[in-house]
Short mmCIF file of C-alpha atoms and ligand atoms in Angstrom, two decimals:
data_model
loop_
_atom_site.label_atom_id
_atom_site.label_comp_id
_atom_site.label_asym_id
_atom_site.label_seq_id
_atom_site.Cartn_x
_atom_site.Cartn_y
_atom_site.Cartn_z
CA MET A 1 -15.51 -1.93 1.04
CA THR A 2 -14.23 -4.00 3.96
CA PRO A 3 -10.76 -2.76 4.85
CA SER A 4 -7.86 -5.17 5.08
CA SER A 5 -7.53 -6.74 8.51
CA TRP A 6 -3.82 -5.85 8.40
CA VAL A 7 -4.61 -2.19 7.86
CA THR A 8 -7.19 -2.10 10.62
CA ALA A 9 -4.86 -3.96 12.98
CA TRP A 10 -2.03 -1.45 12.58
CA ALA A 11 -3.92 1.77 11.84
CA GLY A 12 -3.31 2.77 15.44
CA LEU A 13 0.32 3.44 14.53
CA VAL A 14 -0.84 6.40 12.43
CA PRO A 15 -0.89 9.46 14.70
CA PRO A 16 -4.13 11.41 15.02
CA GLY A 17 -4.28 14.14 12.41
CA ALA A 18 -1.61 12.61 10.18
CA THR A 19 -2.20 12.91 6.46
CA VAL A 20 -2.61 9.57 4.68
CA LEU A 21 -1.82 8.58 1.10
CA ASP A 22 -3.81 5.64 -0.28
CA LEU A 23 -1.86 4.59 -3.35
CA ALA A 24 -3.66 2.61 -6.04
CA ALA A 25 -6.72 3.16 -3.90
CA GLY A 26 -9.23 1.23 -6.01
CA ASN A 27 -12.71 1.78 -4.63
CA GLY A 28 -11.23 3.62 -1.67
CA ARG A 29 -11.88 1.13 1.10
CA HIS A 30 -8.83 2.41 2.99
CA THR A 31 -9.46 5.99 1.98
CA ALA A 32 -12.89 5.74 3.62
CA PHE A 33 -11.45 3.88 6.61
CA PHE A 34 -8.83 6.54 7.39
CA ALA A 35 -11.17 9.44 6.59
CA GLY A 36 -13.56 7.87 9.09
CA ARG A 37 -10.80 8.03 11.68
CA GLY A 38 -10.45 11.76 11.13
CA HIS A 39 -7.50 11.80 8.74
CA ARG A 40 -7.17 13.82 5.57
CA VAL A 41 -6.61 11.27 2.83
CA THR A 42 -5.22 11.55 -0.68
CA ALA A 43 -6.34 8.71 -2.92
CA VAL A 44 -4.46 8.04 -6.15
CA ASP A 45 -5.46 5.63 -8.88
CA ARG A 46 -5.58 5.55 -12.66
CA ASP A 47 -9.26 4.69 -12.39
CA VAL A 48 -10.96 7.07 -9.98
CA SER A 49 -14.51 6.05 -10.84
CA GLY A 50 -14.88 4.42 -7.42
CA LEU A 51 -13.52 7.39 -5.48
CA SER A 52 -15.43 10.43 -4.24
CA PRO A 53 -13.70 13.64 -3.22
CA SER A 54 -14.86 15.35 -0.05
CA ASP A 55 -13.57 17.79 2.57
CA ALA A 56 -11.44 14.96 3.93
CA VAL A 57 -10.63 13.19 0.69
CA GLU A 58 -8.53 14.41 -2.21
CA VAL A 59 -8.74 12.26 -5.32
CA ILE A 60 -5.95 12.26 -7.89
CA GLN A 61 -6.26 10.44 -11.19
CA ALA A 62 -2.83 9.31 -12.34
CA ASP A 63 -1.24 6.42 -14.15
CA LEU A 64 1.66 5.41 -11.94
CA GLU A 65 3.35 3.22 -14.51
CA ASP A 66 3.30 5.06 -17.83
CA GLY A 67 6.30 7.30 -17.22
CA SER A 68 4.24 10.36 -16.30
CA PRO A 69 5.71 12.63 -13.61
CA TRP A 70 5.07 11.47 -10.05
CA PRO A 71 1.72 13.08 -9.19
CA LEU A 72 2.74 13.95 -5.63
CA ALA A 73 6.03 15.72 -6.34
CA GLY A 74 7.08 17.85 -3.37
CA ARG A 75 4.45 16.39 -1.07
CA ARG A 76 4.87 14.19 1.99
CA PHE A 77 2.42 12.27 4.12
CA GLY A 78 2.27 11.00 7.66
CA ALA A 79 1.28 7.55 6.47
CA ILE A 80 1.07 5.59 3.26
CA VAL A 81 -1.15 2.60 2.67
CA VAL A 82 -0.73 0.31 -0.32
CA THR A 83 -2.73 -2.88 -0.67
CA ASN A 84 -2.94 -5.38 -3.49
CA TYR A 85 -0.73 -3.35 -5.78
CA LEU A 86 2.91 -3.69 -6.78
CA HIS A 87 4.98 -1.67 -9.21
CA ARG A 88 8.55 -2.08 -8.03
CA PRO A 89 10.01 1.09 -9.59
CA LEU A 90 7.80 3.14 -7.26
CA PHE A 91 9.44 2.02 -4.02
CA PRO A 92 12.07 4.82 -3.85
CA VAL A 93 9.67 7.64 -4.64
CA LEU A 94 7.06 6.13 -2.35
CA PHE A 95 9.49 6.14 0.56
CA ASP A 96 10.47 9.74 -0.31
CA THR A 97 6.80 10.65 0.00
CA LEU A 98 6.71 9.79 3.72
CA LEU A 99 7.48 12.35 6.40
CA PRO A 100 10.21 11.40 8.85
CA GLY A 101 8.63 9.02 11.35
CA GLY A 102 5.85 8.29 8.87
CA ILE A 103 4.05 4.96 8.82
CA LEU A 104 4.05 2.51 5.93
CA LEU A 105 1.28 -0.08 5.78
CA TYR A 106 1.87 -2.31 2.77
CA GLU A 107 0.17 -5.57 1.92
CA THR A 108 0.23 -7.40 -1.36
CA PHE A 109 0.55 -10.80 -3.00
CA MET A 110 3.73 -12.83 -2.94
CA GLU A 111 5.19 -15.71 -4.88
CA GLY A 112 3.15 -18.81 -4.30
CA ASN A 113 -0.06 -16.92 -4.97
CA GLU A 114 -0.17 -18.34 -8.49
CA ARG A 115 -1.52 -21.61 -7.07
CA PHE A 116 -4.66 -19.75 -6.02
CA GLY A 117 -5.15 -17.76 -9.23
CA LYS A 118 -4.37 -14.15 -10.00
CA PRO A 119 -2.19 -12.24 -9.71
CA SER A 120 0.24 -14.85 -10.95
CA ARG A 121 2.76 -12.86 -12.99
CA PRO A 122 6.13 -12.47 -11.24
CA ASP A 123 5.96 -8.69 -11.77
CA PHE A 124 2.93 -8.61 -9.50
CA LEU A 125 4.22 -10.98 -6.81
CA LEU A 126 6.67 -10.07 -4.07
CA LYS A 127 9.63 -12.39 -3.76
CA ASP A 128 10.40 -14.23 -0.55
CA GLY A 129 11.27 -11.63 2.11
CA GLU A 130 11.07 -8.76 -0.36
CA LEU A 131 9.11 -6.28 1.74
CA LEU A 132 11.58 -6.67 4.58
CA GLU A 133 14.47 -6.19 2.18
CA ARG A 134 12.88 -3.06 0.72
CA VAL A 135 12.65 -1.32 4.08
CA ARG A 136 15.89 -2.58 5.61
CA GLY A 137 17.99 0.28 6.99
CA LEU A 138 15.27 2.82 6.23
CA PHE A 139 12.39 1.80 8.48
CA SER A 140 11.81 0.39 11.92
CA VAL A 141 9.59 -2.65 11.40
CA THR A 142 6.73 -3.06 13.86
CA ALA A 143 5.11 -6.07 12.22
CA TYR A 144 5.70 -8.31 9.22
CA GLU A 145 4.01 -11.40 7.91
CA ALA A 146 4.49 -13.67 4.92
CA ARG A 147 1.71 -16.21 4.89
CA MET A 148 -1.29 -17.82 3.34
CA ILE A 149 -4.60 -16.16 4.11
CA SER A 150 -8.11 -17.50 3.55
CA GLN A 151 -10.08 -14.25 3.83
CA PRO A 152 -11.28 -12.44 1.74
CA LYS A 153 -9.95 -15.28 -0.47
CA MET A 154 -7.16 -17.83 -0.43
CA ALA A 155 -3.94 -16.01 -1.22
CA MET A 156 -0.27 -15.75 -0.39
CA VAL A 157 0.57 -12.31 0.95
CA GLN A 158 3.32 -10.28 2.53
CA ARG A 159 2.43 -7.39 4.75
CA ILE A 160 4.37 -4.90 6.77
CA ALA A 161 3.79 -2.11 9.25
CA ALA A 162 6.87 0.07 9.57
CA ARG A 163 8.00 3.53 10.65
CA LEU A 164 10.39 5.62 8.56
CA LEU A 165 13.59 6.33 10.47
C1 SAM B 201 -6.37 -4.92 -6.87
S1 SAM B 201 -6.77 -3.21 -6.92
C2 SAM B 201 -6.44 -2.75 -5.22
C3 SAM B 201 -7.20 -1.54 -4.82
C4 SAM B 201 -7.06 -1.13 -3.34
N1 SAM B 201 -5.71 -0.82 -2.98
C5 SAM B 201 -7.61 -2.22 -2.45
O1 SAM B 201 -6.84 -3.01 -1.91
O2 SAM B 201 -8.83 -2.25 -2.32
C6 SAM B 201 -5.40 -2.50 -7.80
C7 SAM B 201 -5.57 -1.04 -8.10
O3 SAM B 201 -4.40 -0.57 -8.74
C8 SAM B 201 -4.79 0.36 -9.72
N2 SAM B 201 -3.76 0.44 -10.73
C9 SAM B 201 -3.30 -0.56 -11.50
N3 SAM B 201 -2.38 -0.10 -12.36
C10 SAM B 201 -2.26 1.24 -12.11
C11 SAM B 201 -1.48 2.25 -12.68
N4 SAM B 201 -0.67 2.02 -13.69
N5 SAM B 201 -1.59 3.51 -12.18
C12 SAM B 201 -2.44 3.76 -11.16
N6 SAM B 201 -3.22 2.83 -10.59
C13 SAM B 201 -3.13 1.57 -11.07
C14 SAM B 201 -6.07 -0.21 -10.29
O4 SAM B 201 -6.83 0.76 -10.97
C15 SAM B 201 -6.73 -0.75 -9.04
O5 SAM B 201 -7.58 0.21 -8.47
#
């Protein structure tokens, strides 16, 4: 349940009291992290067995890739965190789900990761510079990295902290 060092490093960009969406939340390591900082968090995943609802945490079970309606239609959040998940068709609706001035914290694997194992399919790997390209003209970028990491395991990742214009 250790949160990503990128998320902890830039969590201070998220204003106190802002609502947070943890997309493809997994076991909820970032849901728990932001709830612990006093935020109301909505956690979405197709497998919610590792997620526990509470006063601060809303859990939504949804498959984000099977063509079902977007489970957060009409809703917007003060921050969105996505880690270790990529489904490219979601980028437009994801950005539409942020309030103006909202914070995007996104970290996932990029091309080159295949030398370390999975994910290795191109669908699951960001292309060179892709996160920057995705936000260009829409967000103000506070921080961006594309690099090899060794913790929690060797991997190639891209990660961004950005504010919706
Ligand atoms: C590698 S885990 C990352 C979990 C979490 N973000 C983290 O970093 O700890 C990927 C997550 O994406 C979820 N996922 C994969 N395909 C999905 C889909 N089609 N719809 C919703 N969630 C999906 C999985 O259930 C899993 O929890």
